[in-house]
Structures are given as C-alpha cells and as structure tokens.
Short mmCIF file of N, CA and C in Angstrom, two decimals:
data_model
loop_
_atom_site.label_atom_id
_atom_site.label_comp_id
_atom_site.label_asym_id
_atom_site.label_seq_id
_atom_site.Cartn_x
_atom_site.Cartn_y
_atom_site.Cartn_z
N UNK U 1 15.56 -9.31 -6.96
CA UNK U 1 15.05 -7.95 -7.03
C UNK U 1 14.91 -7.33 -5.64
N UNK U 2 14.56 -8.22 -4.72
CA UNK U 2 13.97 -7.63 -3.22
C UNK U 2 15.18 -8.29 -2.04
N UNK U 3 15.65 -8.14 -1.50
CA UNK U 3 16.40 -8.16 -0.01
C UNK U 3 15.50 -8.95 0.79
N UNK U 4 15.59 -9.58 1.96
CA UNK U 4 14.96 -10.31 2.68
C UNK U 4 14.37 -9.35 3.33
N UNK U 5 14.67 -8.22 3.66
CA UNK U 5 13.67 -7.60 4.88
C UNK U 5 13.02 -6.75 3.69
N UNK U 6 12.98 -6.38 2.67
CA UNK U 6 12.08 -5.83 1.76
C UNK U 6 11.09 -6.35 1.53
N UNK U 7 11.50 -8.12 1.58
CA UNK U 7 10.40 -9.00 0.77
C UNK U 7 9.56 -8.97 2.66
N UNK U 8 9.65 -9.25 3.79
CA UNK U 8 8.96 -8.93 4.21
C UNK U 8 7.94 -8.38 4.39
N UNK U 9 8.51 -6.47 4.38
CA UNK U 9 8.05 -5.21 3.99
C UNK U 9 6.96 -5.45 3.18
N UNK U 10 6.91 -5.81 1.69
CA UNK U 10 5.94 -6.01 0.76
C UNK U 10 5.02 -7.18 1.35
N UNK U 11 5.46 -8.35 2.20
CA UNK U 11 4.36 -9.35 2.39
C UNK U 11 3.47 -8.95 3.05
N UNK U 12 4.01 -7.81 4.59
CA UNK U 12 2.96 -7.27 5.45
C UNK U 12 2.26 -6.06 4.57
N UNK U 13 2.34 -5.84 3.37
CA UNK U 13 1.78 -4.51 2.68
C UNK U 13 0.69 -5.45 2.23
N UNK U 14 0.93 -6.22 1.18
CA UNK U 14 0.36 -7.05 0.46
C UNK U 14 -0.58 -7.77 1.15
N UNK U 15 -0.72 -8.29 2.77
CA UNK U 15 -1.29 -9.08 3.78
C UNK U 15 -2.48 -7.75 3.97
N UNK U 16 -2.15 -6.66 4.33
CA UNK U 16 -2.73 -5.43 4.33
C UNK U 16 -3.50 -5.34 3.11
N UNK U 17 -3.14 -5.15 2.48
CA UNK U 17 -3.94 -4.79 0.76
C UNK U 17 -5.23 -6.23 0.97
N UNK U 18 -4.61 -6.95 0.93
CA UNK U 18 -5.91 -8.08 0.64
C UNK U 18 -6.93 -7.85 1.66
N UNK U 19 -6.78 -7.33 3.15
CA UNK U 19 -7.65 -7.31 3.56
C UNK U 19 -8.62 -5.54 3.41
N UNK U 20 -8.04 -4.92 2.96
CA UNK U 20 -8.66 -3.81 2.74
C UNK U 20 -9.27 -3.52 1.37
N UNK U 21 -9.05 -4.67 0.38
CA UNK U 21 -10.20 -4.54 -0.92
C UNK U 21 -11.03 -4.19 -0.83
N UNK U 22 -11.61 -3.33 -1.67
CA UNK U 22 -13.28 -3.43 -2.00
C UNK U 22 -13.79 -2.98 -3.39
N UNK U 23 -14.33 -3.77 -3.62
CA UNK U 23 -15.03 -3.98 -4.83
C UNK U 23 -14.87 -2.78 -5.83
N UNK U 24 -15.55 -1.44 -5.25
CA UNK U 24 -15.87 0.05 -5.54
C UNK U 24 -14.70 0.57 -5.60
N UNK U 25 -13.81 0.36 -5.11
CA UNK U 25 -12.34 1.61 -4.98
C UNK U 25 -11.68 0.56 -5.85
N UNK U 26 -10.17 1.20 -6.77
CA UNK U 26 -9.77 0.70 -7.45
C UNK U 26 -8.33 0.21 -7.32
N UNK U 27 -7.64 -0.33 -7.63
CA UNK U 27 -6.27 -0.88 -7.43
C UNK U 27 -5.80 -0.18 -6.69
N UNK U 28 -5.22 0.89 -7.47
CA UNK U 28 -4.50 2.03 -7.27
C UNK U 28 -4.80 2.53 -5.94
N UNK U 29 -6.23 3.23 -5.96
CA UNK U 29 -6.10 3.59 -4.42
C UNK U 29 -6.19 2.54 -3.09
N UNK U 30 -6.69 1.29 -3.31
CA UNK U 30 -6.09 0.57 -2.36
C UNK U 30 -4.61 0.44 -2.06
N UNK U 31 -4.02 0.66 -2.74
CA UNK U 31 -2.32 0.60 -2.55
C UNK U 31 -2.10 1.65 -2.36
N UNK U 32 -2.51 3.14 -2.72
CA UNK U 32 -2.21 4.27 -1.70
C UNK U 32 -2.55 4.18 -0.09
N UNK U 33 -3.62 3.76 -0.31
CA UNK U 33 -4.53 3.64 1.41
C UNK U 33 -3.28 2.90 2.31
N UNK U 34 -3.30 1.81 1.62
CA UNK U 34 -2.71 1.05 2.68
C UNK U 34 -1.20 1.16 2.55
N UNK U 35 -0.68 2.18 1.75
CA UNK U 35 1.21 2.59 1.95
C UNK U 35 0.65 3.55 3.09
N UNK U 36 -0.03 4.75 3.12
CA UNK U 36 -0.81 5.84 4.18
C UNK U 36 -0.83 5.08 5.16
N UNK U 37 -1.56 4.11 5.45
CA UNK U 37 -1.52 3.26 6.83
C UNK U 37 -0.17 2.85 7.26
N UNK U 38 0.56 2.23 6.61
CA UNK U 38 1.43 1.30 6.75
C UNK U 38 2.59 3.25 7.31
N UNK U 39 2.59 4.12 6.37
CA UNK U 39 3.04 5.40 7.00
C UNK U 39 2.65 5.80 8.02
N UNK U 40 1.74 6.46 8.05
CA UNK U 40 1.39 7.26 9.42
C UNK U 40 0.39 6.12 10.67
N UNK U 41 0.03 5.23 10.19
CA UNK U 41 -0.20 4.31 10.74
C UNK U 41 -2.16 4.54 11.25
N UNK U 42 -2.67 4.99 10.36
CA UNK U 42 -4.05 5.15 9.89
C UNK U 42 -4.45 4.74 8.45
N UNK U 43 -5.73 4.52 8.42
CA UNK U 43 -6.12 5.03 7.16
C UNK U 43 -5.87 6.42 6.82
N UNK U 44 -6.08 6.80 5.60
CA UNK U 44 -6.23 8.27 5.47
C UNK U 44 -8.07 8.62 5.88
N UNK U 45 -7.73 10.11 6.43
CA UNK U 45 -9.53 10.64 6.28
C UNK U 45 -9.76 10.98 4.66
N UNK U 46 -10.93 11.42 4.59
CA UNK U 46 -11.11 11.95 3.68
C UNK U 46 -10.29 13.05 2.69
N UNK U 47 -10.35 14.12 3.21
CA UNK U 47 -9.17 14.92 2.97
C UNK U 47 -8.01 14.99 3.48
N UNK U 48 -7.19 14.26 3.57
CA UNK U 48 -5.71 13.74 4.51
C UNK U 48 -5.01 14.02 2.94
N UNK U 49 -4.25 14.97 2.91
CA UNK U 49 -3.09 15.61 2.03
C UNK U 49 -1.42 15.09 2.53
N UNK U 50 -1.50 14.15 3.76
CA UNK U 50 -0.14 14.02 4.29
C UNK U 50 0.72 13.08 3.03
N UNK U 51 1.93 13.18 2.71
CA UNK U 51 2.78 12.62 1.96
C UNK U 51 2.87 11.08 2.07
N UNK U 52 3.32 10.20 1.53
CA UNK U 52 3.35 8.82 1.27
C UNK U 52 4.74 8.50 0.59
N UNK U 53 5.48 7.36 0.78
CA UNK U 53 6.34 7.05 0.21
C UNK U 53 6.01 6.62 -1.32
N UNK U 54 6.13 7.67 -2.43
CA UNK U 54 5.64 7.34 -3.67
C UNK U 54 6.46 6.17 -4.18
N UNK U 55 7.86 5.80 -3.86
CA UNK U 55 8.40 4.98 -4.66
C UNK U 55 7.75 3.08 -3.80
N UNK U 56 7.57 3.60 -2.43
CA UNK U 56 7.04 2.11 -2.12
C UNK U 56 5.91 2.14 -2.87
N UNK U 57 4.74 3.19 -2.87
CA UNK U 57 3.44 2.95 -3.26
C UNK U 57 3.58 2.41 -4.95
N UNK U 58 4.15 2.84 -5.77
CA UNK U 58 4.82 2.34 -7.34
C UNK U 58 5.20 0.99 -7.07
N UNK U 59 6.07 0.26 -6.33
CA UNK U 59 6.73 -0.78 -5.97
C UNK U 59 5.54 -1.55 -5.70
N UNK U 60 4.32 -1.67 -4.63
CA UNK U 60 3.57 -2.20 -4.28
C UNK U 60 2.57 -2.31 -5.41
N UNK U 61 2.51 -1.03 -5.78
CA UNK U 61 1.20 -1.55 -7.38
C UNK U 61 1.67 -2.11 -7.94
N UNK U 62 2.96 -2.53 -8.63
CA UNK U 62 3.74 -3.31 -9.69
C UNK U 62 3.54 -4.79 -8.76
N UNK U 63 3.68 -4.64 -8.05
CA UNK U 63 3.97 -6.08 -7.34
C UNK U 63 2.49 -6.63 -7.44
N UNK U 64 1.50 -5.83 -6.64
CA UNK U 64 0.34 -6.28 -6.70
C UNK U 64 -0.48 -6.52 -8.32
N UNK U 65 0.30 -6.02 -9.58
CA UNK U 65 -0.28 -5.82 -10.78
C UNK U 65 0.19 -7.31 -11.41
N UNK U 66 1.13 -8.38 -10.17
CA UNK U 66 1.67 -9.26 -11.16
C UNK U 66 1.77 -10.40 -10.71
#
C-alpha cells in the first residue's frame, strides 16, 4: 500500500501523534494538529484557518484507526 519513503512519512507522523495525545481532544483532531505541524511546522493557534494536506490527514487517521 505505502512506498518506502511514505512508510517513513507516516512513522515520523505517527511518532508525532503518540506524543501529542491527550486524553480531552479526540482522534481526529490529534491527527489534524499534528499533519498542521508536520505542514507549517507549528502547532496550530487557536484560530489558525491555514490549509493542511487533507488527503495525508485521511491517510493518517485510517492508519492510526488500525
């Protein structure tokens, strides 16, 4: 399914995701947060409207859902 430098890609997302859990926020937006980081190379602020790669962020919840 994944290419060698994809499966990378997803390990440093996924390495990311685990450390940015928390309890209170839910799947989903942990895997937005940290595609936003892994993009612009922040968290998002609060109101941060900047774009995200929707098809990695889909790719990463599926991955992380399984």
């Amino acid at each position: 399914m994944f290419g060698k430098a994809c499966f990378w890609r997803f390990y440093s997302l996924k390495k990311a995701l685990r450390h940015s859990l928390h309890p209170a926020v839910t799947l989903e937006r942990n895997c937005w947060m940290v595609v936003h980081q892994h993009r612009h190379g922040m968290f998002p602020s609060e109101y941060d409207i900047r774009e995200i790669d929707e098809d990695l962020y889909l790719a990463l919840l599926a991955y992380c859902r399984n």
